[in-house]
PDB file of C-alpha atoms in Angstrom:
ATOM      1  CA  HIS A   1     109.689  79.832  64.919  1.00 96.00           C
ATOM      2  CA  LEU A   2     111.507  82.624  65.564  1.00 98.00           C
ATOM      3  CA  VAL A   3     115.006  83.372  65.296  1.00 98.00           C
ATOM      4  CA  GLN A   4     117.053  86.575  66.510  1.00 98.00           C
ATOM      5  CA  SER A   5     120.420  87.904  65.746  1.00 98.00           C
ATOM      6  CA  GLY A   6     123.725  87.350  67.174  1.00 97.00           C
ATOM      7  CA  ALA A   7     125.215  88.460  70.205  1.00 98.00           C
ATOM      8  CA  GLU A   8     126.555  91.960  70.580  1.00 98.00           C
ATOM      9  CA  VAL A   9     129.076  93.819  72.595  1.00 98.00           C
ATOM     10  CA  LYS A  10     128.441  97.739  72.925  1.00 98.00           C
ATOM     11  CA  LYS A  11     129.934 100.527  74.695  1.00 98.00           C
ATOM     12  CA  PRO A  12     128.329 102.847  77.283  1.00 98.00           C
ATOM     13  CA  GLY A  13     126.291 105.288  75.569  1.00 98.00           C
ATOM     14  CA  ALA A  14     125.767 103.440  72.027  1.00 98.00           C
ATOM     15  CA  SER A  15     123.029 101.852  70.673  1.00 98.00           C
ATOM     16  CA  VAL A  16     121.945  98.169  69.838  1.00 98.00           C
ATOM     17  CA  LYS A  17     119.338  96.680  67.233  1.00 98.00           C
ATOM     18  CA  VAL A  18     118.182  93.489  67.683  1.00 98.00           C
ATOM     19  CA  SER A  19     116.367  91.315  64.843  1.00 98.00           C
ATOM     20  CA  CYS A  20     113.954  88.675  65.171  1.00 98.00           C
ATOM     21  CA  LYS A  21     112.819  86.664  62.487  1.00 98.00           C
ATOM     22  CA  ALA A  22     109.769  84.751  62.298  1.00 98.00           C
ATOM     23  CA  SER A  23     108.236  81.775  60.047  1.00 97.00           C
ATOM     24  CA  GLY A  24     105.902  78.993  60.353  1.00 97.00           C
ATOM     25  CA  TYR A  25     103.170  81.600  60.561  1.00 97.00           C
ATOM     26  CA  ILE A  26     101.429  84.643  59.439  1.00 97.00           C
ATOM     27  CA  PHE A  27     103.782  87.472  60.619  1.00 97.00           C
ATOM     28  CA  THR A  28     101.239  90.085  60.626  1.00 97.00           C
ATOM     29  CA  ASN A  29      98.470  88.406  62.430  1.00 96.00           C
ATOM     30  CA  TYR A  30     100.338  88.101  65.747  1.00 97.00           C
ATOM     31  CA  TYR A  31     101.952  90.860  68.074  1.00 97.00           C
ATOM     32  CA  ILE A  32     105.985  90.582  68.755  1.00 98.00           C
ATOM     33  CA  HIS A  33     106.954  91.421  72.255  1.00 98.00           C
ATOM     34  CA  TRP A  34     110.266  91.961  73.561  1.00 98.00           C
ATOM     35  CA  VAL A  35     111.509  90.766  76.909  1.00 98.00           C
ATOM     36  CA  ARG A  36     114.954  90.556  78.685  1.00 98.00           C
ATOM     37  CA  GLN A  37     116.926  89.143  81.413  1.00 98.00           C
ATOM     38  CA  ALA A  38     119.825  90.448  83.286  1.00 98.00           C
ATOM     39  CA  PRO A  39     122.198  87.885  84.546  1.00 97.00           C
ATOM     40  CA  GLY A  40     120.865  86.025  87.390  1.00 96.00           C
ATOM     41  CA  GLN A  41     117.635  87.986  87.154  1.00 97.00           C
ATOM     42  CA  GLY A  42     114.160  87.608  86.512  1.00 98.00           C
ATOM     43  CA  LEU A  43     112.180  88.296  83.163  1.00 98.00           C
ATOM     44  CA  GLU A  44     111.473  92.016  82.225  1.00 98.00           C
ATOM     45  CA  TRP A  45     108.834  92.990  79.552  1.00 97.00           C
ATOM     46  CA  MET A  46     109.950  95.561  77.440  1.00 98.00           C
ATOM     47  CA  GLY A  47     106.761  96.221  75.036  1.00 97.00           C
ATOM     48  CA  TRP A  48     105.425  94.889  71.982  1.00 97.00           C
ATOM     49  CA  ILE A  49     104.464  96.065  68.431  1.00 97.00           C
ATOM     50  CA  SER A  50     101.959  94.788  66.160  1.00 96.00           C
ATOM     51  CA  PRO A  51     103.290  93.628  62.945  1.00 96.00           C
ATOM     52  CA  ASN A  52     100.504  94.590  60.924  1.00 95.00           C
ATOM     53  CA  HIS A  53     100.301  98.509  61.246  1.00 94.00           C
ATOM     54  CA  GLY A  54     103.537  99.260  63.359  1.00 96.00           C
ATOM     55  CA  GLY A  55     101.683 100.426  66.320  1.00 96.00           C
ATOM     56  CA  THR A  56     103.638  99.801  69.597  1.00 97.00           C
ATOM     57  CA  ASN A  57     103.289  99.828  73.293  1.00 95.00           C
ATOM     58  CA  TYR A  58     106.239 100.232  75.285  1.00 97.00           C
ATOM     59  CA  ALA A  59     106.897  99.840  79.012  1.00 96.00           C
ATOM     60  CA  GLN A  60     107.132 103.054  80.877  1.00 94.00           C
ATOM     61  CA  ARG A  61     110.597 102.552  81.742  1.00 95.00           C
ATOM     62  CA  PHE A  62     112.028 102.150  78.162  1.00 96.00           C
ATOM     63  CA  GLN A  63     109.507 104.708  76.787  1.00 96.00           C
ATOM     64  CA  ASP A  64     112.271 106.989  75.940  1.00 96.00           C
ATOM     65  CA  ARG A  65     114.957 104.661  74.982  1.00 98.00           C
ATOM     66  CA  VAL A  66     113.338 101.708  72.973  1.00 98.00           C
ATOM     67  CA  ILE A  67     111.918 101.690  69.438  1.00 98.00           C
ATOM     68  CA  MET A  68     110.554  98.718  67.737  1.00 98.00           C
ATOM     69  CA  THR A  69     109.977  98.378  64.119  1.00 98.00           C
ATOM     70  CA  ARG A  70     109.293  95.639  61.831  1.00 98.00           C
ATOM     71  CA  ASP A  71     109.736  94.763  57.912  1.00 98.00           C
ATOM     72  CA  THR A  72     107.097  92.575  56.744  1.00 97.00           C
ATOM     73  CA  SER A  73     108.672  92.108  53.637  1.00 97.00           C
ATOM     74  CA  ILE A  74     111.264  89.938  55.331  1.00 98.00           C
ATOM     75  CA  ASN A  75     108.828  89.001  58.354  1.00 98.00           C
ATOM     76  CA  THR A  76     111.305  90.448  60.779  1.00 98.00           C
ATOM     77  CA  ALA A  77     110.736  92.698  64.066  1.00 98.00           C
ATOM     78  CA  TYR A  78     113.420  94.593  65.441  1.00 98.00           C
ATOM     79  CA  MET A  79     114.211  96.275  68.646  1.00 98.00           C
ATOM     80  CA  GLU A  80     116.559  99.085  69.032  1.00 98.00           C
ATOM     81  CA  LEU A  81     117.857 100.389  72.540  1.00 98.00           C
ATOM     82  CA  SER A  82     119.858 103.714  72.979  1.00 98.00           C
ATOM     83  CA  ARG A  83     121.984 105.442  75.475  1.00 98.00           C
ATOM     84  CA  LEU A  84     123.057 101.959  76.862  1.00 98.00           C
ATOM     85  CA  THR A  85     124.821 101.402  80.309  1.00 98.00           C
ATOM     86  CA  SER A  86     126.366  98.435  81.862  1.00 97.00           C
ATOM     87  CA  GLY A  87     122.410  97.694  83.496  1.00 97.00           C
ATOM     88  CA  ASP A  88     121.302  97.016  79.769  1.00 98.00           C
ATOM     89  CA  THR A  89     123.637  94.028  79.886  1.00 98.00           C
ATOM     90  CA  ALA A  90     121.025  90.957  79.603  1.00 98.00           C
ATOM     91  CA  VAL A  91     119.721  88.315  77.104  1.00 98.00           C
ATOM     92  CA  TYR A  92     117.071  89.705  75.079  1.00 98.00           C
ATOM     93  CA  TYR A  93     114.328  87.800  73.867  1.00 98.00           C
ATOM     94  CA  CYS A  94     111.256  88.340  71.312  1.00 98.00           C
ATOM     95  CA  ALA A  95     108.155  86.378  71.771  1.00 98.00           C
ATOM     96  CA  ARG A  96     105.158  85.755  69.616  1.00 98.00           C
ATOM     97  CA  GLY A  97     102.016  87.306  71.572  1.00 95.00           C
ATOM     98  CA  SER A  98      98.608  87.129  71.009  1.00 92.00           C
ATOM     99  CA  GLU A  99      96.466  87.491  67.660  1.00 89.00           C
ATOM    100  CA  LEU A 100      95.898  90.891  67.089  1.00 88.00           C
ATOM    101  CA  ARG A 101      93.244  92.560  68.939  1.00 84.00           C
ATOM    102  CA  PHE A 102      93.381  89.976  71.331  1.00 89.00           C
ATOM    103  CA  LEU A 103      94.855  89.702  74.664  1.00 89.00           C
ATOM    104  CA  GLY A 104      97.030  86.599  75.774  1.00 92.00           C
ATOM    105  CA  GLY A 105     100.468  85.091  76.845  1.00 95.00           C
ATOM    106  CA  LEU A 106     103.726  84.521  74.748  1.00 97.00           C
ATOM    107  CA  ASP A 107     103.676  81.344  73.268  1.00 96.00           C
ATOM    108  CA  VAL A 108     106.498  81.021  70.715  1.00 98.00           C
ATOM    109  CA  TRP A 109     109.801  82.372  71.826  1.00 98.00           C
ATOM    110  CA  GLY A 110     113.292  83.547  70.256  1.00 98.00           C
ATOM    111  CA  GLN A 111     116.501  81.903  71.331  1.00 98.00           C
ATOM    112  CA  GLY A 112     117.622  84.996  72.934  1.00 98.00           C
ATOM    113  CA  THR A 113     120.557  87.565  71.949  1.00 98.00           C
ATOM    114  CA  THR A 114     123.296  88.454  74.452  1.00 98.00           C
ATOM    115  CA  VAL A 115     123.868  92.243  74.918  1.00 98.00           C
ATOM    116  CA  THR A 116     126.851  93.090  76.787  1.00 98.00           C
ATOM    117  CA  VAL A 117     127.683  96.886  77.660  1.00 98.00           C
ATOM    118  CA  SER A 118     131.288  97.207  78.654  1.00 97.00           C
ATOM    119  CA  SER A 119     133.887  99.736  78.178  1.00 94.00           C
TER     120      SER A 119
ATOM    121  CA  ASP B   1     101.573 100.575  87.234  1.00 85.00           C
ATOM    122  CA  ILE B   2     100.274  97.116  88.759  1.00 91.00           C
ATOM    123  CA  GLN B   3     102.865  95.156  90.620  1.00 95.00           C
ATOM    124  CA  MET B   4     103.011  91.334  90.500  1.00 97.00           C
ATOM    125  CA  THR B   5     104.683  89.701  93.677  1.00 98.00           C
ATOM    126  CA  GLN B   6     105.394  85.877  93.894  1.00 98.00           C
ATOM    127  CA  SER B   7     105.615  83.743  96.802  1.00 97.00           C
ATOM    128  CA  PRO B   8     107.953  81.847  98.051  1.00 97.00           C
ATOM    129  CA  SER B   9     111.132  83.290  96.067  1.00 98.00           C
ATOM    130  CA  THR B  10     112.568  79.746  96.455  1.00 98.00           C
ATOM    131  CA  LEU B  11     110.854  76.360  97.341  1.00 97.00           C
ATOM    132  CA  SER B  12     112.502  73.273  98.456  1.00 98.00           C
ATOM    133  CA  ALA B  13     110.541  70.085  97.327  1.00 98.00           C
ATOM    134  CA  SER B  14     110.920  66.469  96.334  1.00 98.00           C
ATOM    135  CA  VAL B  15     109.657  64.507  93.539  1.00 98.00           C
ATOM    136  CA  GLY B  16     106.168  63.292  93.992  1.00 98.00           C
ATOM    137  CA  ASP B  17     105.395  66.411  96.199  1.00 98.00           C
ATOM    138  CA  SER B  18     102.559  68.573  95.320  1.00 98.00           C
ATOM    139  CA  VAL B  19     103.687  72.383  95.179  1.00 98.00           C
ATOM    140  CA  THR B  20     101.775  75.384  94.978  1.00 98.00           C
ATOM    141  CA  ILE B  21     103.405  79.060  93.738  1.00 98.00           C
ATOM    142  CA  THR B  22     101.107  82.211  94.755  1.00 98.00           C
ATOM    143  CA  CYS B  23     101.177  85.348  92.567  1.00 98.00           C
ATOM    144  CA  ARG B  24      99.422  88.484  93.861  1.00 98.00           C
ATOM    145  CA  ALA B  25      98.811  91.696  91.760  1.00 97.00           C
ATOM    146  CA  SER B  26      98.696  95.395  93.288  1.00 96.00           C
ATOM    147  CA  GLN B  27      95.185  95.661  91.407  1.00 95.00           C
ATOM    148  CA  SER B  28      92.848  93.460  89.832  1.00 96.00           C
ATOM    149  CA  VAL B  29      94.062  91.831  86.416  1.00 96.00           C
ATOM    150  CA  GLY B  30      90.776  90.025  86.094  1.00 96.00           C
ATOM    151  CA  SER B  31      91.617  86.771  84.364  1.00 97.00           C
ATOM    152  CA  TRP B  32      94.644  88.101  82.478  1.00 97.00           C
ATOM    153  CA  LEU B  33      97.559  86.089  84.029  1.00 97.00           C
ATOM    154  CA  ALA B  34      99.788  83.825  82.597  1.00 98.00           C
ATOM    155  CA  TRP B  35     102.436  81.496  84.029  1.00 98.00           C
ATOM    156  CA  TYR B  36     105.926  80.449  82.289  1.00 98.00           C
ATOM    157  CA  GLN B  37     108.652  77.949  83.140  1.00 98.00           C
ATOM    158  CA  GLN B  38     112.394  78.724  82.483  1.00 98.00           C
ATOM    159  CA  LYS B  39     115.310  76.410  83.002  1.00 98.00           C
ATOM    160  CA  PRO B  40     118.681  77.875  83.115  1.00 97.00           C
ATOM    161  CA  GLY B  41     120.037  78.811  79.930  1.00 96.00           C
ATOM    162  CA  LYS B  42     116.826  78.571  77.932  1.00 98.00           C
ATOM    163  CA  ALA B  43     113.717  80.636  76.650  1.00 98.00           C
ATOM    164  CA  PRO B  44     110.882  80.614  78.907  1.00 98.00           C
ATOM    165  CA  LYS B  45     107.907  78.440  78.190  1.00 98.00           C
ATOM    166  CA  LEU B  46     103.998  79.200  78.455  1.00 98.00           C
ATOM    167  CA  LEU B  47     102.529  76.582  80.541  1.00 98.00           C
ATOM    168  CA  ILE B  48      99.045  78.325  81.273  1.00 98.00           C
ATOM    169  CA  GLN B  49      97.147  81.501  80.182  1.00 96.00           C
ATOM    170  CA  LYS B  50      93.712  83.372  81.106  1.00 97.00           C
ATOM    171  CA  ALA B  51      94.509  82.068  84.815  1.00 98.00           C
ATOM    172  CA  SER B  52      93.633  78.450  84.314  1.00 98.00           C
ATOM    173  CA  LYS B  53      94.069  77.439  80.717  1.00 97.00           C
ATOM    174  CA  LEU B  54      96.517  74.897  80.339  1.00 98.00           C
ATOM    175  CA  GLU B  55      98.430  75.142  76.792  1.00 97.00           C
ATOM    176  CA  ILE B  56      98.712  72.147  74.674  1.00 96.00           C
ATOM    177  CA  GLY B  57     101.291  69.920  75.599  1.00 97.00           C
ATOM    178  CA  VAL B  58     101.529  70.770  79.226  1.00 98.00           C
ATOM    179  CA  PRO B  59     101.502  67.910  81.672  1.00 97.00           C
ATOM    180  CA  SER B  60      98.057  67.650  83.464  1.00 97.00           C
ATOM    181  CA  ARG B  61      99.846  67.926  86.566  1.00 98.00           C
ATOM    182  CA  PHE B  62     100.344  71.693  86.104  1.00 98.00           C
ATOM    183  CA  SER B  63      97.215  73.540  87.102  1.00 98.00           C
ATOM    184  CA  GLY B  64      96.201  77.195  87.571  1.00 98.00           C
ATOM    185  CA  SER B  65      93.709  79.437  89.574  1.00 98.00           C
ATOM    186  CA  GLY B  66      92.359  82.115  90.528  1.00 98.00           C
ATOM    187  CA  SER B  67      91.420  85.931  89.306  1.00 97.00           C
ATOM    188  CA  GLY B  68      91.393  89.561  90.333  1.00 97.00           C
ATOM    189  CA  THR B  69      94.438  90.064  92.375  1.00 97.00           C
ATOM    190  CA  GLU B  70      95.287  86.260  93.674  1.00 98.00           C
ATOM    191  CA  PHE B  71      96.548  83.519  91.738  1.00 98.00           C
ATOM    192  CA  THR B  72      98.104  79.993  92.232  1.00 98.00           C
ATOM    193  CA  LEU B  73     100.168  77.889  90.369  1.00 98.00           C
ATOM    194  CA  THR B  74     100.107  73.762  91.475  1.00 98.00           C
ATOM    195  CA  ILE B  75     102.319  71.211  90.274  1.00 98.00           C
ATOM    196  CA  SER B  76     100.810  67.720  91.414  1.00 97.00           C
ATOM    197  CA  ASN B  77     103.295  64.936  91.538  1.00 97.00           C
ATOM    198  CA  LEU B  78     106.472  66.885  91.122  1.00 98.00           C
ATOM    199  CA  GLN B  79     108.487  65.636  88.322  1.00 98.00           C
ATOM    200  CA  PRO B  80     112.505  65.701  87.991  1.00 97.00           C
ATOM    201  CA  ASP B  81     111.622  67.669  84.929  1.00 97.00           C
ATOM    202  CA  ASP B  82     109.813  70.309  86.702  1.00 98.00           C
ATOM    203  CA  PHE B  83     112.805  71.892  88.817  1.00 98.00           C
ATOM    204  CA  ALA B  84     112.990  75.357  87.432  1.00 98.00           C
ATOM    205  CA  THR B  85     111.943  78.957  87.776  1.00 98.00           C
ATOM    206  CA  TYR B  86     108.167  79.854  87.180  1.00 98.00           C
ATOM    207  CA  TYR B  87     107.088  83.231  86.672  1.00 98.00           C
ATOM    208  CA  CYS B  88     103.711  84.930  86.609  1.00 98.00           C
ATOM    209  CA  GLN B  89     102.691  87.569  83.941  1.00 98.00           C
ATOM    210  CA  ARG B  90      99.687  89.770  83.410  1.00 97.00           C
ATOM    211  CA  TYR B  91      98.821  90.888  80.266  1.00 94.00           C
ATOM    212  CA  ASN B  92      96.454  93.626  80.136  1.00 84.00           C
ATOM    213  CA  THR B  93      97.871  97.205  78.730  1.00 85.00           C
ATOM    214  CA  TYR B  94     101.273  96.009  79.912  1.00 90.00           C
ATOM    215  CA  TRP B  95     102.617  92.834  80.433  1.00 94.00           C
ATOM    216  CA  THR B  96     104.244  92.739  84.005  1.00 96.00           C
ATOM    217  CA  PHE B  97     106.242  89.612  85.188  1.00 98.00           C
ATOM    218  CA  GLY B  98     106.593  88.523  88.788  1.00 98.00           C
ATOM    219  CA  GLN B  99     110.065  88.393  90.353  1.00 98.00           C
ATOM    220  CA  GLY B 100     110.036  84.567  89.865  1.00 98.00           C
ATOM    221  CA  THR B 101     110.039  81.182  91.761  1.00 98.00           C
ATOM    222  CA  LYS B 102     112.888  78.981  91.946  1.00 98.00           C
ATOM    223  CA  VAL B 103     111.662  75.108  92.611  1.00 98.00           C
ATOM    224  CA  GLU B 104     114.667  73.223  93.913  1.00 98.00           C
ATOM    225  CA  VAL B 105     115.361  70.072  95.224  1.00 96.00           C
ATOM    226  CA  LYS B 106     115.012  69.446  98.594  1.00 95.00           C
TER     227      LYS B 106
END
């Protein structure tokens, strides 16, 4: 079970930080991925974090703007996206990936967080 | 970066039909390929991973095949609940999605 933080409205140039709280499984045993979906568009993978040691793997187009972190004391992952533009308006999902050291699809998803970037 | 291309973008079908969606990778992804179903306003649902391994609870009318650069998702005996958008995703190094295929009512 993944529960995300609420909707955000941000101005261009600002940053947004979305949280994703996990329950019902051992948080540190599975990757957490972030995926976004702009209005009427397809799914776009942003990257993953390993909650165990904090290692990350970001999609190339977000390398310089995204930071994924986690707090294992409260089983929560975070995705912070900076230098927002209107093109970042989207629903942001967190999703559970495979067990660490394995490859796999995304089997548990959060409910999504709507981020709106508008002046 | 490896690109994933789905075809068709839209598919019109009727209940009871069998439909096939194709996903092509610009380079080999082995069998590291997943399929998802997404309905409007909802998070995606994982149907298949490792190209052909059905997730627990997914109806057997869904099947996946392929390896390397060409993959297919087949839905046999299409049911009303199956009208949705389907995405393929490769997952090695990066987790790249195809652009999606909308299965709509004919």
